[in-house]
mmCIF file of C-alpha atoms in Angstrom:
data_model
loop_
_atom_site.group_PDB
_atom_site.id
_atom_site.type_symbol
_atom_site.label_atom_id
_atom_site.label_comp_id
_atom_site.label_asym_id
_atom_site.label_seq_id
_atom_site.Cartn_x
_atom_site.Cartn_y
_atom_site.Cartn_z
ATOM 1 C CA MET A 1 1.265 -6.187 -23.011
ATOM 2 C CA GLY A 2 -0.527 -2.621 -21.931
ATOM 3 C CA VAL A 3 -1.940 -1.251 -18.784
ATOM 4 C CA PHE A 4 -5.168 1.215 -18.831
ATOM 5 C CA ARG A 5 -6.868 3.279 -16.006
ATOM 6 C CA PRO A 6 -10.092 4.693 -17.125
ATOM 7 C CA ILE A 7 -10.346 6.791 -14.131
ATOM 8 C CA THR A 8 -7.707 9.175 -12.190
ATOM 9 C CA ARG A 9 -6.660 11.963 -10.570
ATOM 10 C CA LEU A 10 -5.115 14.048 -13.049
ATOM 11 C CA GLY A 11 -3.527 17.443 -12.865
ATOM 12 C CA GLU A 12 -2.481 16.248 -9.131
ATOM 13 C CA ASP A 13 0.115 13.236 -7.830
ATOM 14 C CA ARG A 14 1.034 10.621 -10.740
ATOM 15 C CA ASP A 15 -1.168 7.186 -10.147
ATOM 16 C CA TYR A 16 1.150 5.524 -8.222
ATOM 17 C CA ILE A 17 -0.868 1.807 -9.359
ATOM 18 C CA LEU A 18 -0.449 2.632 -13.290
ATOM 19 C CA GLU A 19 3.485 3.171 -12.639
ATOM 20 C CA LEU A 20 3.719 0.550 -10.764
ATOM 21 C CA LEU A 21 1.883 -1.661 -13.365
ATOM 22 C CA LEU A 22 3.749 0.447 -16.337
ATOM 23 C CA ALA A 23 6.965 -0.803 -14.993
ATOM 24 C CA SER A 24 5.962 -4.266 -16.022
ATOM 25 C CA ALA A 25 3.892 -3.778 -19.153
ATOM 26 C CA THR A 26 6.037 -4.615 -22.277
ATOM 27 C CA ALA A 27 3.907 -1.630 -24.972
ATOM 28 C CA ALA A 28 5.955 1.225 -25.301
ATOM 29 C CA LEU A 29 3.215 3.425 -24.001
ATOM 30 C CA SER A 30 3.511 6.866 -22.113
ATOM 31 C CA TYR A 31 2.000 7.744 -18.672
ATOM 32 C CA ASP A 32 -0.889 9.451 -20.038
ATOM 33 C CA GLU A 33 -1.402 7.311 -23.095
ATOM 34 C CA CYS A 34 -2.583 4.931 -20.236
ATOM 35 C CA VAL A 35 -5.255 7.292 -18.760
ATOM 36 C CA GLY A 36 -8.703 7.871 -20.120
ATOM 37 C CA VAL A 37 -10.247 10.926 -17.751
ATOM 38 C CA SER A 38 -10.162 12.558 -14.135
ATOM 39 C CA TYR A 39 -13.138 11.996 -11.720
ATOM 40 C CA GLN A 40 -14.262 15.333 -12.395
ATOM 41 C CA GLN A 41 -14.703 14.700 -16.136
ATOM 42 C CA VAL A 42 -16.741 11.468 -14.596
ATOM 43 C CA HIS A 43 -18.832 14.000 -12.243
ATOM 44 C CA GLU A 44 -19.347 16.465 -15.166
ATOM 45 C CA ASP A 45 -20.940 14.865 -17.527
ATOM 46 C CA PRO A 46 -20.738 10.272 -17.532
ATOM 47 C CA ASP A 47 -21.785 9.435 -21.032
ATOM 48 C CA VAL A 48 -18.824 12.033 -22.460
ATOM 49 C CA ALA A 49 -16.692 10.590 -20.169
ATOM 50 C CA ILE A 50 -17.186 6.956 -21.526
ATOM 51 C CA ALA A 51 -17.167 8.192 -24.760
ATOM 52 C CA GLU A 52 -13.898 9.242 -24.061
ATOM 53 C CA ILE A 53 -12.842 6.258 -21.833
ATOM 54 C CA VAL A 54 -13.870 4.349 -25.011
ATOM 55 C CA ASP A 55 -11.669 5.981 -27.594
ATOM 56 C CA ARG A 56 -8.128 6.531 -25.321
ATOM 57 C CA PHE A 57 -8.994 2.599 -24.721
ATOM 58 C CA HIS A 58 -9.119 2.031 -28.462
ATOM 59 C CA ARG A 59 -5.844 3.719 -29.337
ATOM 60 C CA VAL A 60 -4.333 1.588 -26.516
ATOM 61 C CA ALA A 61 -5.619 -1.330 -27.792
ATOM 62 C CA GLU A 62 -4.041 -0.775 -30.857
ATOM 63 C CA GLN A 63 -0.468 -1.619 -29.860
ATOM 64 C CA CYS A 64 -1.044 -4.307 -27.708
ATOM 65 C CA ASP A 65 -1.712 -8.080 -27.698
ATOM 66 C CA ALA A 66 -3.953 -7.485 -24.228
ATOM 67 C CA VAL A 67 -4.837 -4.968 -22.100
ATOM 68 C CA LEU A 68 -5.183 -4.917 -18.147
ATOM 69 C CA ILE A 69 -7.839 -2.644 -17.345
ATOM 70 C CA VAL A 70 -7.313 -1.365 -13.787
ATOM 71 C CA GLY A 71 -10.648 0.359 -12.709
ATOM 72 C CA SER A 72 -10.920 3.261 -9.941
ATOM 73 C CA ASP A 73 -10.554 2.636 -6.140
ATOM 74 C CA TYR A 74 -13.339 2.925 -4.048
ATOM 75 C CA THR A 75 -13.515 1.798 -0.201
ATOM 76 C CA ASP A 76 -17.365 2.125 0.259
ATOM 77 C CA VAL A 77 -19.717 -0.719 -1.355
ATOM 78 C CA ALA A 78 -22.897 0.732 0.708
ATOM 79 C CA THR A 79 -22.802 3.562 -1.967
ATOM 80 C CA PRO A 80 -21.648 1.841 -5.001
ATOM 81 C CA SER A 81 -21.954 4.617 -7.547
ATOM 82 C CA GLU A 82 -18.229 4.575 -8.467
ATOM 83 C CA LEU A 83 -18.836 0.672 -8.941
ATOM 84 C CA SER A 84 -21.686 1.537 -10.771
ATOM 85 C CA MET A 85 -19.408 3.473 -12.865
ATOM 86 C CA ASN A 86 -16.721 1.023 -13.000
ATOM 87 C CA ALA A 87 -19.315 -1.846 -14.108
ATOM 88 C CA ARG A 88 -20.696 0.792 -17.155
ATOM 89 C CA ILE A 89 -16.897 1.032 -18.055
ATOM 90 C CA ALA A 90 -16.109 -2.772 -18.527
ATOM 91 C CA VAL A 91 -19.444 -2.940 -20.245
ATOM 92 C CA ASN A 92 -18.576 -0.545 -23.039
ATOM 93 C CA LEU A 93 -14.829 -1.929 -23.381
ATOM 94 C CA GLY A 94 -16.226 -5.003 -23.894
ATOM 95 C CA ALA A 95 -14.301 -6.516 -20.729
ATOM 96 C CA PRO A 96 -14.909 -9.343 -18.238
ATOM 97 C CA VAL A 97 -14.358 -7.803 -14.670
ATOM 98 C CA VAL A 98 -12.350 -9.443 -11.734
ATOM 99 C CA LEU A 99 -13.523 -8.038 -8.414
ATOM 100 C CA ALA A 100 -11.065 -7.627 -6.419
ATOM 101 C CA VAL A 101 -12.447 -6.790 -2.285
ATOM 102 C CA LYS A 102 -10.666 -6.598 0.854
ATOM 103 C CA ALA A 103 -10.802 -9.404 3.615
ATOM 104 C CA ALA A 104 -8.981 -7.345 6.102
ATOM 105 C CA ASP A 105 -10.802 -7.176 8.990
ATOM 106 C CA ARG A 106 -13.869 -8.576 7.655
ATOM 107 C CA THR A 107 -15.489 -11.635 8.716
ATOM 108 C CA PRO A 108 -16.267 -14.484 6.184
ATOM 109 C CA THR A 109 -19.995 -13.632 6.457
ATOM 110 C CA GLU A 110 -18.869 -9.721 5.903
ATOM 111 C CA VAL A 111 -17.288 -10.633 2.634
ATOM 112 C CA ALA A 112 -19.507 -12.215 1.716
ATOM 113 C CA HIS A 113 -21.987 -9.456 2.067
ATOM 114 C CA VAL A 114 -19.798 -7.540 -0.056
ATOM 115 C CA VAL A 115 -19.312 -9.944 -2.857
ATOM 116 C CA GLU A 116 -23.031 -10.177 -2.906
ATOM 117 C CA VAL A 117 -24.152 -6.718 -3.229
ATOM 118 C CA CYS A 118 -20.987 -5.583 -5.979
ATOM 119 C CA LEU A 119 -21.777 -9.192 -8.312
ATOM 120 C CA ALA A 120 -25.588 -7.237 -7.720
ATOM 121 C CA GLU A 121 -24.651 -4.142 -8.969
ATOM 122 C CA LEU A 122 -21.852 -5.591 -11.578
ATOM 123 C CA ASN A 123 -25.470 -7.712 -12.819
ATOM 124 C CA HIS A 124 -27.604 -4.836 -12.974
ATOM 125 C CA GLN A 125 -25.276 -3.252 -15.355
ATOM 126 C CA HIS A 126 -24.796 -6.401 -17.741
ATOM 127 C CA ALA A 127 -21.076 -6.639 -16.873
ATOM 128 C CA HIS A 128 -19.661 -10.060 -16.276
ATOM 129 C CA ALA A 129 -18.063 -10.843 -13.563
ATOM 130 C CA ALA A 130 -15.631 -13.657 -14.147
ATOM 131 C CA ALA A 131 -13.750 -14.146 -11.063
ATOM 132 C CA VAL A 132 -13.956 -12.562 -7.035
ATOM 133 C CA VAL A 133 -10.153 -12.231 -5.586
ATOM 134 C CA ALA A 134 -10.931 -12.025 -1.946
ATOM 135 C CA ASN A 135 -7.438 -10.196 -0.945
ATOM 136 C CA ARG A 136 -5.718 -9.425 2.743
ATOM 137 C CA CYS A 137 -7.465 -12.229 4.515
ATOM 138 C CA ASP A 138 -6.285 -13.351 7.995
ATOM 139 C CA PRO A 139 -4.475 -16.462 7.422
ATOM 140 C CA ALA A 140 -6.858 -18.193 9.645
ATOM 141 C CA GLN A 141 -9.823 -17.797 7.667
ATOM 142 C CA LEU A 142 -8.880 -18.425 4.498
ATOM 143 C CA ASP A 143 -11.335 -21.554 4.143
ATOM 144 C CA ALA A 144 -13.781 -20.064 5.936
ATOM 145 C CA VAL A 145 -13.721 -17.067 3.567
ATOM 146 C CA ALA A 146 -13.641 -19.515 0.335
ATOM 147 C CA GLN A 147 -16.419 -21.978 1.587
ATOM 148 C CA ALA A 148 -18.487 -18.438 2.201
ATOM 149 C CA LEU A 149 -17.942 -16.855 -1.562
ATOM 150 C CA LYS A 150 -18.367 -20.133 -2.995
ATOM 151 C CA PRO A 151 -22.333 -20.397 -3.195
ATOM 152 C CA LEU A 152 -22.324 -16.911 -4.680
ATOM 153 C CA GLY A 153 -21.277 -17.563 -8.474
ATOM 154 C CA PRO A 154 -18.346 -16.808 -10.078
ATOM 155 C CA PRO A 155 -14.459 -18.769 -9.317
ATOM 156 C CA ALA A 156 -13.412 -17.243 -6.200
ATOM 157 C CA TYR A 157 -9.795 -17.042 -4.914
ATOM 158 C CA VAL A 158 -8.626 -16.039 -1.561
ATOM 159 C CA LEU A 159 -5.539 -14.657 -1.051
ATOM 160 C CA PRO A 160 -3.591 -14.193 2.827
ATOM 161 C CA GLU A 161 -2.860 -10.714 4.399
ATOM 162 C CA GLU A 162 0.867 -10.039 3.566
ATOM 163 C CA PRO A 163 2.159 -7.891 5.611
ATOM 164 C CA LEU A 164 5.181 -7.143 3.649
ATOM 165 C CA LEU A 165 2.742 -5.063 1.431
ATOM 166 C CA VAL A 166 1.177 -2.273 3.536
ATOM 167 C CA ALA A 167 4.515 -1.945 5.695
ATOM 168 C CA PRO A 168 5.238 1.532 5.746
ATOM 169 C CA SER A 169 8.870 2.399 4.034
ATOM 170 C CA VAL A 170 11.808 3.758 6.736
ATOM 171 C CA ALA A 171 11.378 7.065 4.487
ATOM 172 C CA GLU A 172 8.014 7.247 5.092
ATOM 173 C CA LEU A 173 8.692 7.307 8.762
ATOM 174 C CA GLN A 174 11.504 9.509 8.474
ATOM 175 C CA VAL A 175 8.749 11.791 6.633
ATOM 176 C CA ALA A 176 6.271 10.831 9.449
ATOM 177 C CA VAL A 177 8.310 12.598 12.124
ATOM 178 C CA ASP A 178 9.886 15.593 10.343
ATOM 179 C CA GLY A 179 13.259 13.696 11.101
ATOM 180 C CA THR A 180 16.478 14.217 9.976
ATOM 181 C CA MET A 181 18.737 11.405 9.256
ATOM 182 C CA ILE A 182 22.215 11.214 10.795
ATOM 183 C CA ALA A 183 23.781 7.874 9.975
ATOM 184 C CA GLY A 184 23.267 4.664 7.986
ATOM 185 C CA ASP A 185 22.857 4.205 4.184
ATOM 186 C CA PRO A 186 20.515 6.460 2.681
ATOM 187 C CA GLU A 187 19.655 3.529 -0.282
ATOM 188 C CA LEU A 188 17.907 1.204 2.914
ATOM 189 C CA LEU A 189 15.546 4.197 3.871
ATOM 190 C CA SER A 190 13.784 1.661 1.113
ATOM 191 C CA ARG A 191 13.504 -0.387 3.450
ATOM 192 C CA GLU A 192 10.131 -1.714 4.773
ATOM 193 C CA ALA A 193 9.604 -1.575 8.536
ATOM 194 C CA MET A 194 7.595 -4.209 9.910
ATOM 195 C CA GLY A 195 6.972 -3.225 13.063
ATOM 196 C CA VAL A 196 7.995 -0.738 15.663
ATOM 197 C CA MET A 197 9.476 -0.694 19.175
ATOM 198 C CA VAL A 198 9.337 2.206 21.320
ATOM 199 C CA ALA A 199 12.560 1.429 23.933
ATOM 200 C CA GLY A 200 11.284 2.825 27.056
ATOM 201 C CA MET A 201 13.111 -0.800 29.039
ATOM 202 C CA THR A 202 16.388 -1.098 30.058
ATOM 203 C CA ALA A 203 18.247 -2.636 27.246
ATOM 204 C CA GLU A 204 18.526 -6.300 27.919
ATOM 205 C CA HIS A 205 15.056 -6.148 27.684
ATOM 206 C CA CYS A 206 14.458 -4.109 24.711
ATOM 207 C CA LEU A 207 17.402 -7.355 23.299
ATOM 208 C CA GLU A 208 14.681 -9.453 24.316
ATOM 209 C CA ARG A 209 12.056 -7.849 22.264
ATOM 210 C CA LEU A 210 13.596 -7.268 18.802
ATOM 211 C CA THR A 211 11.925 -8.600 16.047
ATOM 212 C CA GLU A 212 13.403 -8.757 11.939
ATOM 213 C CA GLY A 213 12.639 -5.614 10.398
ATOM 214 C CA VAL A 214 11.274 -3.384 13.136
ATOM 215 C CA ALA A 215 11.937 0.183 14.146
ATOM 216 C CA VAL A 216 13.569 1.103 17.578
ATOM 217 C CA VAL A 217 12.284 4.692 18.618
ATOM 218 C CA THR A 218 13.790 5.281 21.626
ATOM 219 C CA PRO A 219 15.361 8.838 23.599
ATOM 220 C CA GLY A 220 18.752 10.549 21.689
ATOM 221 C CA ASP A 221 20.229 10.403 25.467
ATOM 222 C CA ARG A 222 19.531 6.803 25.569
ATOM 223 C CA SER A 223 23.293 5.476 25.497
ATOM 224 C CA ASP A 224 22.805 2.202 26.552
ATOM 225 C CA VAL A 225 19.738 1.433 24.142
ATOM 226 C CA VAL A 226 21.020 2.792 21.293
ATOM 227 C CA LEU A 227 24.760 0.990 21.849
ATOM 228 C CA ALA A 228 22.523 -2.579 22.730
ATOM 229 C CA VAL A 229 20.223 -2.128 19.522
ATOM 230 C CA VAL A 230 22.780 -1.094 17.031
ATOM 231 C CA SER A 231 25.390 -4.174 18.370
ATOM 232 C CA ALA A 232 22.247 -6.271 18.094
ATOM 233 C CA HIS A 233 21.567 -5.411 14.317
ATOM 234 C CA ALA A 234 25.477 -6.398 13.740
ATOM 235 C CA ALA A 235 25.647 -9.758 15.714
ATOM 236 C CA GLU A 236 24.909 -13.023 14.601
ATOM 237 C CA GLY A 237 21.385 -14.261 16.115
ATOM 238 C CA PHE A 238 19.737 -11.407 16.352
ATOM 239 C CA PRO A 239 17.304 -9.473 14.243
ATOM 240 C CA SER A 240 17.966 -7.002 11.369
ATOM 241 C CA LEU A 241 16.440 -3.881 12.414
ATOM 242 C CA SER A 242 15.047 -1.514 10.024
ATOM 243 C CA CYS A 243 16.133 1.748 11.335
ATOM 244 C CA ILE A 244 16.412 3.897 15.003
ATOM 245 C CA ILE A 245 14.593 6.707 15.395
ATOM 246 C CA LEU A 246 16.171 9.154 18.193
ATOM 247 C CA ASN A 247 13.202 11.233 19.625
ATOM 248 C CA GLY A 248 13.487 14.325 21.868
ATOM 249 C CA GLY A 249 15.635 16.332 20.132
ATOM 250 C CA LEU A 250 18.624 14.589 21.890
ATOM 251 C CA ASP A 251 21.976 14.255 19.937
ATOM 252 C CA LEU A 252 23.758 11.195 20.721
ATOM 253 C CA HIS A 253 26.905 11.936 23.204
ATOM 254 C CA PRO A 254 30.394 12.467 21.277
ATOM 255 C CA ALA A 255 31.786 9.025 22.115
ATOM 256 C CA ILE A 256 28.258 7.000 21.404
ATOM 257 C CA ALA A 257 28.482 8.872 18.009
ATOM 258 C CA SER A 258 31.674 8.263 17.239
ATOM 259 C CA LEU A 259 31.763 4.353 18.303
ATOM 260 C CA VAL A 260 28.525 4.399 16.080
ATOM 261 C CA GLU A 261 30.242 5.355 13.163
ATOM 262 C CA GLY A 262 33.703 3.561 13.787
ATOM 263 C CA LEU A 263 31.336 0.417 13.694
ATOM 264 C CA GLY A 264 30.507 1.385 9.956
ATOM 265 C CA LEU A 265 26.544 -0.075 9.894
ATOM 266 C CA ARG A 266 24.380 0.776 7.427
ATOM 267 C CA LEU A 267 21.733 0.637 9.262
ATOM 268 C CA PRO A 268 19.626 4.471 9.019
ATOM 269 C CA ILE A 269 19.517 6.083 12.332
ATOM 270 C CA VAL A 270 16.863 9.284 11.644
ATOM 271 C CA ALA A 271 16.699 11.962 14.674
ATOM 272 C CA THR A 272 13.328 13.758 15.178
ATOM 273 C CA LYS A 273 12.555 16.721 17.866
ATOM 274 C CA TYR A 274 9.200 15.127 19.094
ATOM 275 C CA GLY A 275 8.860 13.474 22.452
ATOM 276 C CA THR A 276 8.313 9.933 22.567
ATOM 277 C CA PHE A 277 4.656 10.015 22.538
ATOM 278 C CA GLU A 278 4.013 12.065 19.521
ATOM 279 C CA THR A 279 7.048 10.099 17.854
ATOM 280 C CA ALA A 280 5.518 7.027 18.717
ATOM 281 C CA SER A 281 1.836 8.439 17.146
ATOM 282 C CA ARG A 282 3.214 9.633 14.012
ATOM 283 C CA VAL A 283 4.756 6.210 13.186
ATOM 284 C CA ALA A 284 1.599 3.796 14.367
#
């Protein structure tokens, strides 16, 4: 099983989608072998770019039993030029299209309209739509979205929103606040933060509002809150936190810092110079 990305941004950061899929591919192909052309090449001469894509694809296909072709990313179907290019590529590669559309923050009618526009463009380019996938649907609207897509033709599949898949990691929050890790296990920086709680209330009210995987933002001099949330993290019956972010450029009191260290928790604690509003805005 191989993976091929016809269009990507060459010369910039590596394509994380391609890298993610290559980690699960069984074909022994390098990243560079699985890339077609850059966006710049497409803009300069689409016909030449498609010819290059076809050539590079066949080199991959010769070494694989099957190849997953990952189309380029686009967000605006009102200007379907990129969708049109994806359709042309699919036709030239002789590949059916699985159309994936975002359903988040859209009504069932809006999802159906987006799909209808996309299917019309695929049909115009003579591409075959094998299926439609509506992704990140509101769980309460799964049936409604499925019913809205049913009359459009291709088999339709509806997937619910999964918060874990879109949650930022603790490392990403640390970068967002220009933070420094002052305690905890660096390996847990890869854990997802399932929410953010600004702990501006008293300790007992903070405890009432803790949820699984939440990142707690509190000033570094709020010793009562820090002690309460680290104790809750260690205690049975309370949620497990993703991290604590100490804002305001305020260090923990030495006695509190010693106590936290003595607990031996792996919970990441990050310090930032920003105030509460700026910190909350950056991690929102």
